[in-house]
Amino acid sequence: QVQLVESGGGSVQAGGSLRLSCATSRLPGSISYMGWFRQAPGKEREGVASINTHSQTTYYADSVKGRFTISQEIAMNAVYLQMNSLKPEDTAMYYCAAHVPPSRFYGVRDPRSYVHWGQGTQVTISS
């Protein structure tokens, strides 16, 4: 079992920044992908950013490219999401998730690829 704990959410004005953190209980080598997802009320869960924990290759949704950065700190068993130039449409509950082989992989932005999820942290951006 992998435990994931998010932190760092909050309320900021448009144009501001937030840094989300996700602490994992699992040794880094056993997780192949970490992802950040978000879900706004009435909307489907959306893949925001993902990272291959072995190659450090990163993937971003078009809506956040150039504004968000996902990174991994192996020594701390942690993944971060730096969010800059925030917009009101970024308002959502943000979740981190882990893909652990041999569970089936549907793609980096497909929630079905990630069996393990954190409890979420709320991000609210005011205009």
mmCIF file of C-alpha atoms in Angstrom:
data_model
loop_
_atom_site.group_PDB
_atom_site.id
_atom_site.type_symbol
_atom_site.label_atom_id
_atom_site.label_comp_id
_atom_site.label_asym_id
_atom_site.label_seq_id
_atom_site.Cartn_x
_atom_site.Cartn_y
_atom_site.Cartn_z
ATOM 1 C CA GLN A 1 0.000 0.000 0.000
ATOM 2 C CA VAL A 2 1.207 3.496 -0.849
ATOM 3 C CA GLN A 3 0.203 6.421 1.320
ATOM 4 C CA LEU A 4 0.184 9.850 -0.263
ATOM 5 C CA VAL A 5 -0.272 13.079 1.662
ATOM 6 C CA GLU A 6 -0.725 16.399 -0.125
ATOM 7 C CA SER A 7 -0.134 19.819 1.348
ATOM 8 C CA GLY A 8 0.353 23.386 0.207
ATOM 9 C CA GLY A 9 -3.065 24.301 -1.086
ATOM 10 C CA GLY A 10 -4.694 27.590 -0.245
ATOM 11 C CA SER A 11 -6.321 30.725 -1.568
ATOM 12 C CA VAL A 12 -4.425 33.272 -3.646
ATOM 13 C CA GLN A 13 -5.253 35.987 -6.122
ATOM 14 C CA ALA A 14 -4.906 35.519 -9.844
ATOM 15 C CA GLY A 15 -1.301 35.833 -10.921
ATOM 16 C CA GLY A 16 -0.029 34.397 -7.680
ATOM 17 C CA SER A 17 1.845 31.184 -6.972
ATOM 18 C CA LEU A 18 1.450 28.089 -4.853
ATOM 19 C CA ARG A 19 3.620 25.043 -4.316
ATOM 20 C CA LEU A 20 1.935 21.740 -3.664
ATOM 21 C CA SER A 21 3.780 18.905 -1.976
ATOM 22 C CA CYS A 22 3.052 15.194 -1.982
ATOM 23 C CA ALA A 23 4.815 12.947 0.499
ATOM 24 C CA THR A 24 4.870 9.230 -0.246
ATOM 25 C CA SER A 25 5.348 6.283 2.065
ATOM 26 C CA ARG A 26 6.795 4.060 -0.631
ATOM 27 C CA LEU A 27 10.418 3.744 -1.671
ATOM 28 C CA PRO A 28 10.985 5.778 -4.850
ATOM 29 C CA GLY A 29 12.131 2.822 -6.938
ATOM 30 C CA SER A 30 8.801 1.035 -6.659
ATOM 31 C CA ILE A 31 6.757 3.890 -8.147
ATOM 32 C CA SER A 32 7.043 4.427 -11.889
ATOM 33 C CA TYR A 33 4.869 7.524 -12.338
ATOM 34 C CA MET A 34 3.609 10.241 -10.048
ATOM 35 C CA GLY A 35 0.837 12.503 -11.205
ATOM 36 C CA TRP A 36 -1.024 15.595 -10.124
ATOM 37 C CA PHE A 37 -4.707 15.739 -10.941
ATOM 38 C CA ARG A 38 -7.396 18.278 -10.238
ATOM 39 C CA GLN A 39 -11.132 18.206 -10.039
ATOM 40 C CA ALA A 40 -13.446 21.182 -9.963
ATOM 41 C CA PRO A 41 -17.084 20.865 -8.862
ATOM 42 C CA GLY A 42 -19.183 19.309 -11.602
ATOM 43 C CA LYS A 43 -16.165 18.468 -13.740
ATOM 44 C CA GLU A 44 -14.200 15.317 -14.409
ATOM 45 C CA ARG A 45 -10.845 14.702 -12.811
ATOM 46 C CA GLU A 46 -8.150 16.171 -15.047
ATOM 47 C CA GLY A 47 -4.529 15.159 -15.347
ATOM 48 C CA VAL A 48 -2.399 18.259 -14.793
ATOM 49 C CA ALA A 49 1.186 17.031 -14.656
ATOM 50 C CA SER A 50 3.047 13.762 -14.351
ATOM 51 C CA ILE A 51 6.604 12.608 -13.933
ATOM 52 C CA ASN A 52 8.363 9.355 -14.743
ATOM 53 C CA THR A 53 10.206 8.750 -11.511
ATOM 54 C CA HIS A 54 13.049 6.868 -13.198
ATOM 55 C CA SER A 55 13.750 9.050 -16.257
ATOM 56 C CA GLN A 56 12.435 12.289 -14.712
ATOM 57 C CA THR A 57 10.491 12.884 -17.933
ATOM 58 C CA THR A 58 7.634 15.278 -17.284
ATOM 59 C CA TYR A 59 4.247 15.664 -18.923
ATOM 60 C CA TYR A 60 1.837 18.595 -18.739
ATOM 61 C CA ALA A 61 -1.684 19.406 -19.766
ATOM 62 C CA ASP A 62 -1.796 22.153 -22.376
ATOM 63 C CA SER A 63 -3.712 24.364 -19.979
ATOM 64 C CA VAL A 64 -0.795 24.525 -17.532
ATOM 65 C CA LYS A 65 2.277 24.313 -19.768
ATOM 66 C CA GLY A 66 4.705 27.084 -19.002
ATOM 67 C CA ARG A 67 3.010 27.848 -15.680
ATOM 68 C CA PHE A 68 3.242 24.625 -13.664
ATOM 69 C CA THR A 69 6.328 22.541 -12.926
ATOM 70 C CA ILE A 70 6.352 19.041 -11.471
ATOM 71 C CA SER A 71 9.486 17.865 -9.733
ATOM 72 C CA GLN A 72 10.663 14.992 -7.597
ATOM 73 C CA GLU A 73 12.900 14.949 -4.558
ATOM 74 C CA ILE A 74 14.023 11.368 -4.245
ATOM 75 C CA ALA A 75 15.716 11.746 -0.863
ATOM 76 C CA MET A 76 12.497 13.065 0.648
ATOM 77 C CA ASN A 77 10.164 10.623 -1.125
ATOM 78 C CA ALA A 78 8.280 13.693 -2.319
ATOM 79 C CA VAL A 79 6.827 15.193 -5.460
ATOM 80 C CA TYR A 80 6.056 18.854 -5.894
ATOM 81 C CA LEU A 81 3.892 20.977 -8.150
ATOM 82 C CA GLN A 82 5.019 24.565 -8.489
ATOM 83 C CA MET A 83 2.135 26.622 -9.812
ATOM 84 C CA ASN A 84 2.795 30.124 -11.122
ATOM 85 C CA SER A 85 0.645 32.696 -12.885
ATOM 86 C CA LEU A 86 -2.428 31.118 -11.374
ATOM 87 C CA LYS A 87 -5.820 31.760 -12.942
ATOM 88 C CA PRO A 88 -9.336 31.477 -11.515
ATOM 89 C CA GLU A 89 -9.886 28.448 -13.753
ATOM 90 C CA ASP A 90 -7.130 26.648 -11.838
ATOM 91 C CA THR A 91 -9.466 26.510 -8.838
ATOM 92 C CA ALA A 92 -10.012 22.865 -7.917
ATOM 93 C CA MET A 93 -9.178 20.115 -5.485
ATOM 94 C CA TYR A 94 -5.715 18.869 -6.357
ATOM 95 C CA TYR A 95 -4.690 15.263 -5.856
ATOM 96 C CA CYS A 96 -1.418 13.448 -6.198
ATOM 97 C CA ALA A 97 -1.396 9.878 -7.382
ATOM 98 C CA ALA A 98 1.063 7.043 -7.885
ATOM 99 C CA HIS A 99 1.359 4.327 -10.501
ATOM 100 C CA VAL A 100 2.983 1.211 -9.108
ATOM 101 C CA PRO A 101 3.733 -1.677 -11.440
ATOM 102 C CA PRO A 102 2.426 -4.162 -12.324
ATOM 103 C CA SER A 103 -0.906 -2.342 -12.260
ATOM 104 C CA ARG A 104 -2.187 -1.544 -15.735
ATOM 105 C CA PHE A 105 -1.038 1.702 -17.332
ATOM 106 C CA TYR A 106 -3.477 3.656 -19.509
ATOM 107 C CA GLY A 107 -1.340 6.733 -20.082
ATOM 108 C CA VAL A 108 0.131 9.458 -17.921
ATOM 109 C CA ARG A 109 -3.011 11.592 -17.838
ATOM 110 C CA ASP A 110 -5.562 8.808 -17.414
ATOM 111 C CA PRO A 111 -6.717 8.542 -13.780
ATOM 112 C CA ARG A 112 -7.167 4.793 -14.257
ATOM 113 C CA SER A 113 -3.392 4.439 -14.415
ATOM 114 C CA TYR A 114 -3.071 5.511 -10.797
ATOM 115 C CA VAL A 115 -4.254 3.153 -8.098
ATOM 116 C CA HIS A 116 -2.974 5.144 -5.143
ATOM 117 C CA TRP A 117 -4.346 8.606 -4.344
ATOM 118 C CA GLY A 118 -3.946 11.234 -1.695
ATOM 119 C CA GLN A 119 -6.805 12.946 0.071
ATOM 120 C CA GLY A 120 -6.481 16.148 -1.941
ATOM 121 C CA THR A 121 -5.697 19.758 -1.179
ATOM 122 C CA GLN A 122 -7.920 22.674 -2.164
ATOM 123 C CA VAL A 123 -6.618 25.436 -4.412
ATOM 124 C CA THR A 124 -8.767 28.541 -4.802
ATOM 125 C CA ILE A 125 -7.809 31.394 -7.104
ATOM 126 C CA SER A 126 -9.706 34.660 -6.892
ATOM 127 C CA SER A 127 -9.893 37.198 -9.698
#
